[in-house]
Tab-separated table of C-alpha atoms in Angstrom:
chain	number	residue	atom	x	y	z
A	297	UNK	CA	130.732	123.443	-10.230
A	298	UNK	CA	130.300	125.449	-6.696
A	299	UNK	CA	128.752	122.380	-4.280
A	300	UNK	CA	127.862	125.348	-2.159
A	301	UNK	CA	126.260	128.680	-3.043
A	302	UNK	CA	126.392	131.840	-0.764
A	303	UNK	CA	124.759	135.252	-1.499
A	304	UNK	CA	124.950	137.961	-1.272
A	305	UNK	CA	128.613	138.206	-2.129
A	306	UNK	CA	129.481	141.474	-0.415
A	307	UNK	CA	126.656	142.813	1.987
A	308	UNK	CA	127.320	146.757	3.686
A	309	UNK	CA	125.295	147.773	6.307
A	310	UNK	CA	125.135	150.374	8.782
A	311	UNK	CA	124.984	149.574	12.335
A	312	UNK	CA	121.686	148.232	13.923
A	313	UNK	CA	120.338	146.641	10.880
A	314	UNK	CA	119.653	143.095	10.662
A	315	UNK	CA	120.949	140.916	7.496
A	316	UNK	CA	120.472	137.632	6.499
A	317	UNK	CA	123.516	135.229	4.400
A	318	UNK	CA	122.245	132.114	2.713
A	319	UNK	CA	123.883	129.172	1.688
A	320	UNK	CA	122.378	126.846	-0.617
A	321	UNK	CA	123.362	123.571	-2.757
A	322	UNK	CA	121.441	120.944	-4.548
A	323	UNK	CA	123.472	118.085	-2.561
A	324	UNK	CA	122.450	116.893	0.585
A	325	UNK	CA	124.997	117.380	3.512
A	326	UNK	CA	125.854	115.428	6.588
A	327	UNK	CA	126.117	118.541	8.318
A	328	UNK	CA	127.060	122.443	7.852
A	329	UNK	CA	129.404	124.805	9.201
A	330	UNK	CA	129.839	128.759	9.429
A	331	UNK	CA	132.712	130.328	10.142
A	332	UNK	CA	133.615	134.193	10.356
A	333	UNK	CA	136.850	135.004	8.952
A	334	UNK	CA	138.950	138.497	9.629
A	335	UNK	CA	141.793	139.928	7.118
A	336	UNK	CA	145.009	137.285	7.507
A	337	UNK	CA	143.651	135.138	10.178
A	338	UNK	CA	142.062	131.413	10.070
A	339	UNK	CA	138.578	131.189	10.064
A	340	UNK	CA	136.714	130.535	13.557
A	341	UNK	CA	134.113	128.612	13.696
A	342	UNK	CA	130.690	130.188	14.744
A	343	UNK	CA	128.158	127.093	14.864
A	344	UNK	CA	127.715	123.529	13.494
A	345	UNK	CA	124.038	122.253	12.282
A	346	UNK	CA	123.310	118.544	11.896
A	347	UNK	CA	119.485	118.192	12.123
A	348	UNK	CA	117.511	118.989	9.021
A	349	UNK	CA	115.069	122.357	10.772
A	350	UNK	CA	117.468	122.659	13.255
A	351	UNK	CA	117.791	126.294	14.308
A	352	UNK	CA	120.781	127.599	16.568
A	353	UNK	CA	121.162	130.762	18.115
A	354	UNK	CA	124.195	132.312	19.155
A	355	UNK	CA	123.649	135.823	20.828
A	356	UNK	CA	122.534	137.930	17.955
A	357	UNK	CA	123.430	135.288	15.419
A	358	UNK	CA	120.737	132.568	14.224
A	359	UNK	CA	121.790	129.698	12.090
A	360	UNK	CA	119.219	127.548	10.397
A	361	UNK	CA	119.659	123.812	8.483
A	362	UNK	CA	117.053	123.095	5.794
A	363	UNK	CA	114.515	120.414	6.523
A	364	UNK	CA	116.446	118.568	3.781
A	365	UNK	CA	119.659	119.676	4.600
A	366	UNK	CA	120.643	121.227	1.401
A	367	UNK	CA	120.225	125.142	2.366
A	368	UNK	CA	121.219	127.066	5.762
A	369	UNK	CA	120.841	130.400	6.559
A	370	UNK	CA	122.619	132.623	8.858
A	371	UNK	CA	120.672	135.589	10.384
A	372	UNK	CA	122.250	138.735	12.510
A	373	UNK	CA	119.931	140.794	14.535
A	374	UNK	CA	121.271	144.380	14.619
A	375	UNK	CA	124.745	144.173	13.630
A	376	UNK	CA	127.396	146.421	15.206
A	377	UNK	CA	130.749	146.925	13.597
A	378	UNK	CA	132.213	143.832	15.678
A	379	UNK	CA	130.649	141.495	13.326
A	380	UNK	CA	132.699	142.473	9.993
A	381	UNK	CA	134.481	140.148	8.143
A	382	UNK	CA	134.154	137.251	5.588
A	383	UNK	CA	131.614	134.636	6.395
A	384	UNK	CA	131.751	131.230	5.419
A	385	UNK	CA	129.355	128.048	5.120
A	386	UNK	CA	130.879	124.559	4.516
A	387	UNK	CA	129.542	121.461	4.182
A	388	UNK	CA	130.330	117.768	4.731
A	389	UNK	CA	129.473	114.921	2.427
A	390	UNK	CA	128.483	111.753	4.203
A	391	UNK	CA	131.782	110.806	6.252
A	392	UNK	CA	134.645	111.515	4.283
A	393	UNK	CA	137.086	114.308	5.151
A	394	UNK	CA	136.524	116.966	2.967
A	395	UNK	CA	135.450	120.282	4.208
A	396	UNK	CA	133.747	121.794	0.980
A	397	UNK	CA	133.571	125.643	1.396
A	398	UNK	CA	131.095	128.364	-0.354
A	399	UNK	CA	132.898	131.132	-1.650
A	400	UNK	CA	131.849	133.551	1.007
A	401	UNK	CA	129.969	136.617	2.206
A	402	UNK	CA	131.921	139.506	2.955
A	403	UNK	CA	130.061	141.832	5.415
A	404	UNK	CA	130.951	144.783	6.350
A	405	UNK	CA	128.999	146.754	9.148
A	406	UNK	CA	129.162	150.630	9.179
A	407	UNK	CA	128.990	152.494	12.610
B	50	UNK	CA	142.371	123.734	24.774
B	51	UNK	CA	141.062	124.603	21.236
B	52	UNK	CA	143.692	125.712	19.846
B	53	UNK	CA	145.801	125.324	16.534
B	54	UNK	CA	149.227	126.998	16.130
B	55	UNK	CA	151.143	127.565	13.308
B	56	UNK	CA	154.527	129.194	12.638
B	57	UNK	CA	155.936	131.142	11.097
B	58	UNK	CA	153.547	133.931	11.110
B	59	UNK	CA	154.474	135.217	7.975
B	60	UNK	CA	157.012	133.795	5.684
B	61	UNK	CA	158.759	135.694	2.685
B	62	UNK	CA	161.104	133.016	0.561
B	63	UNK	CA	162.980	133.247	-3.060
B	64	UNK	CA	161.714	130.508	-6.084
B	65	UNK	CA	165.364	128.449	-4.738
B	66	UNK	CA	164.548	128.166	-1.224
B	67	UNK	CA	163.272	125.324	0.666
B	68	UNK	CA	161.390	126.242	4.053
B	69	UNK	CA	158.732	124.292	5.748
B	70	UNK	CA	155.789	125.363	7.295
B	71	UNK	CA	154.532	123.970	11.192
B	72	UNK	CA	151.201	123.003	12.691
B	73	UNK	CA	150.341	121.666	16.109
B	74	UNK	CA	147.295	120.998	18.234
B	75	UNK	CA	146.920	119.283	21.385
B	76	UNK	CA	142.767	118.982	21.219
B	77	UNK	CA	143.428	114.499	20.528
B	78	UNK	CA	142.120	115.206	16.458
B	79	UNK	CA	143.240	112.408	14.206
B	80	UNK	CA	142.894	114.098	11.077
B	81	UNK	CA	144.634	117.061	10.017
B	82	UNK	CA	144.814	119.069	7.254
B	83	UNK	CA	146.136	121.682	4.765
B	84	UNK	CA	144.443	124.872	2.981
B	85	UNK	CA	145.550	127.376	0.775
B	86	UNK	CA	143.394	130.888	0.776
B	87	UNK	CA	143.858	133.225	-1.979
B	88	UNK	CA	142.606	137.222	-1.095
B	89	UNK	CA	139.016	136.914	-0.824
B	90	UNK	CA	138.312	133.348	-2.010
B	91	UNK	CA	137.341	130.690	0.340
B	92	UNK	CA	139.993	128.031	1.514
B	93	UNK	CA	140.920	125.352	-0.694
B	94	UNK	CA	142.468	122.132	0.301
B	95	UNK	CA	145.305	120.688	-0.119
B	96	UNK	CA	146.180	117.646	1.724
B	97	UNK	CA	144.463	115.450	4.468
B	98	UNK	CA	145.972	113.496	7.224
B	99	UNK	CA	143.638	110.708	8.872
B	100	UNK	CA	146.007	108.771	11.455
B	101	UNK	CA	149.027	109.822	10.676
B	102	UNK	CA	148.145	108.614	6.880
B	103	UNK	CA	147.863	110.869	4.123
B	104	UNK	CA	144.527	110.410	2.804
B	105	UNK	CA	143.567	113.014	0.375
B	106	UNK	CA	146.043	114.554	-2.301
B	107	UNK	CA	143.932	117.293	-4.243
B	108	UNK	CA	146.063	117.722	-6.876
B	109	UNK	CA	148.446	119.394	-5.266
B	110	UNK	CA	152.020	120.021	-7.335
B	111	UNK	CA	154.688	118.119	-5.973
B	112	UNK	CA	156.725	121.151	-5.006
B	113	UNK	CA	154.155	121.101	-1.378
B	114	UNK	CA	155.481	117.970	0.558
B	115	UNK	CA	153.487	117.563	3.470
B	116	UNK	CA	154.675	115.429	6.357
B	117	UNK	CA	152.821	114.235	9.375
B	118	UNK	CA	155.104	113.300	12.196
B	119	UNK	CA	152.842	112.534	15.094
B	120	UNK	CA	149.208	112.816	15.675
B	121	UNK	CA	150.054	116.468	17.003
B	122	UNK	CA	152.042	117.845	14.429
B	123	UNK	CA	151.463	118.580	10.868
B	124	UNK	CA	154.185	120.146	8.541
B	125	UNK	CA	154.087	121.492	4.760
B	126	UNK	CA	157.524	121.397	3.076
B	127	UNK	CA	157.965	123.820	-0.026
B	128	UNK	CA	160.564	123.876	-2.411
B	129	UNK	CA	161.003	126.041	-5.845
B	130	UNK	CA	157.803	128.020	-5.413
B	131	UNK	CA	156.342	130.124	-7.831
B	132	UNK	CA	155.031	133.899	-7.470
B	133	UNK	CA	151.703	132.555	-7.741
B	134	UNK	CA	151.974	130.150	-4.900
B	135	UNK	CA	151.709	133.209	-2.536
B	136	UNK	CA	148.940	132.697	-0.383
B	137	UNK	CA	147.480	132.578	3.157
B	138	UNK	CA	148.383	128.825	4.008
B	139	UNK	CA	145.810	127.130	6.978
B	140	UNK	CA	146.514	124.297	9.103
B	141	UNK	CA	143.484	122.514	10.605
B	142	UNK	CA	142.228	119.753	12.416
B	143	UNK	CA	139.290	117.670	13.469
B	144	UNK	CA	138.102	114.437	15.011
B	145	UNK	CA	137.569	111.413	11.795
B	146	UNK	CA	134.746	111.908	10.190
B	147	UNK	CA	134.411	115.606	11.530
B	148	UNK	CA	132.274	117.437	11.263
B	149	UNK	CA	133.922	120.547	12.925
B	150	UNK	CA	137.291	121.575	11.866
B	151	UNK	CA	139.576	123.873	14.049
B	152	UNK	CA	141.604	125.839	11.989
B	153	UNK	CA	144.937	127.990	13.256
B	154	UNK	CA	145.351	131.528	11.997
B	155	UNK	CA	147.885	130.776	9.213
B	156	UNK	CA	150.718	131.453	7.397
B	157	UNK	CA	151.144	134.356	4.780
B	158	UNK	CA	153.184	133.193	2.167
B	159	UNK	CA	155.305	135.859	0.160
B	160	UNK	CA	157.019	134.034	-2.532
B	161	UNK	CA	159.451	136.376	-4.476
């Protein structure tokens, strides 16, 4: 059982368009992570949301935590090529240790 | 600093060998841990360090020996790897409890 769901999957876009990755699970999480991942390097992380409604915003990127902090969303505002590569959301469980991970969106942005 | 470091790079090593893998950060975390990232699937972990104290085991087969020397250092010990056991392996770290964990830009694993 996937703790975390992410769609879409695979998202291409051209250049300029805006997109939107979800990240949904029926458990409720202590907090939420995304992090953008290129080819053979770690993943670096973008944002962390805590507060259920919280909304963050990073330049063009805006993350949002469900009022019942099951769900986030992470929206780009006219993407340019610079923002390919694998997305992730991951979630902690109360105050263990474990990092759980969705499977991913991989977004590619045509120029 | 925010910064994780792992060597080697990239490691290529035959089913007999025994290598070990390195991690180090300097950002004060206590807990440290291992991931293993298959080509296009999210990382999945492997170990967890919480004070120098191994503290979560997922499972992992007993040919990965991890090792936690100091609170700054984290190493993965393999012996008699399979094919399959190629991977991009991820060091990371984080304050106990979290909820942000640091991650260094891995190891690719060729096991042949």
């Amino acid at each position: 059982t996937q703790l975390l769901e992410q769609s879409p999957q695979f998202l291409s876009i051209q250049e300029g368009e805006n997109l939107t990755v979800y990240c949904n699970s029926s458990s409720v999480f202590s907090s939420l992570q995304w992090y953008r991942q290129e080819p053979g390097e770690g993943p670096v992380l973008l944002v962390t949301v805590v507060t259920g409604g919280e909304v963050k915003k990073l330049k063009r990127l805006t993350f949002q935590f469900g009022d019942a902090r099951k769900d986030s969303s992470l929206h780009i505002t006219a993407a340019q090529p610079g923002d390919t590569g694998l997305y992730l959301c991951a979630g902690v469980k109360g105050s263990n240790y474990k990092l759980t991970f969705g499977k991913g969106t991989l977004l590619t942005v045509n120029p | 600093d925010t910064e994780v470091t792992q060597t080697p790079k990239h490691l290529v090593m035959g089913m007999t060998n025994k290598k070990s893998l390195k991690c180090e950060q300097h950002m004060g975390h206590r807990a440290m841990y291992w991931y293993k990232q298959k080509a296009k699937k999210p990382p999945e972990l492997m170990f967890v360090y919480s004070y120098e104290k191994l503290s979560i085991n997922e499972s992992v087969p007993s040919r990965f020996s991890p090792e936690c020397p100091n609170s700054s250092l984290l190493n993965l010990h393999l012996h008699a790897l399979q094919p399959e056991d190629s991977a991009l392996y991820l060091c990371a770290s984080s304050h106990p409890g979290g909820p942000e964990a640091f991650f260094g830009q891995g190891t690719r694993l060729t096991v042949v």
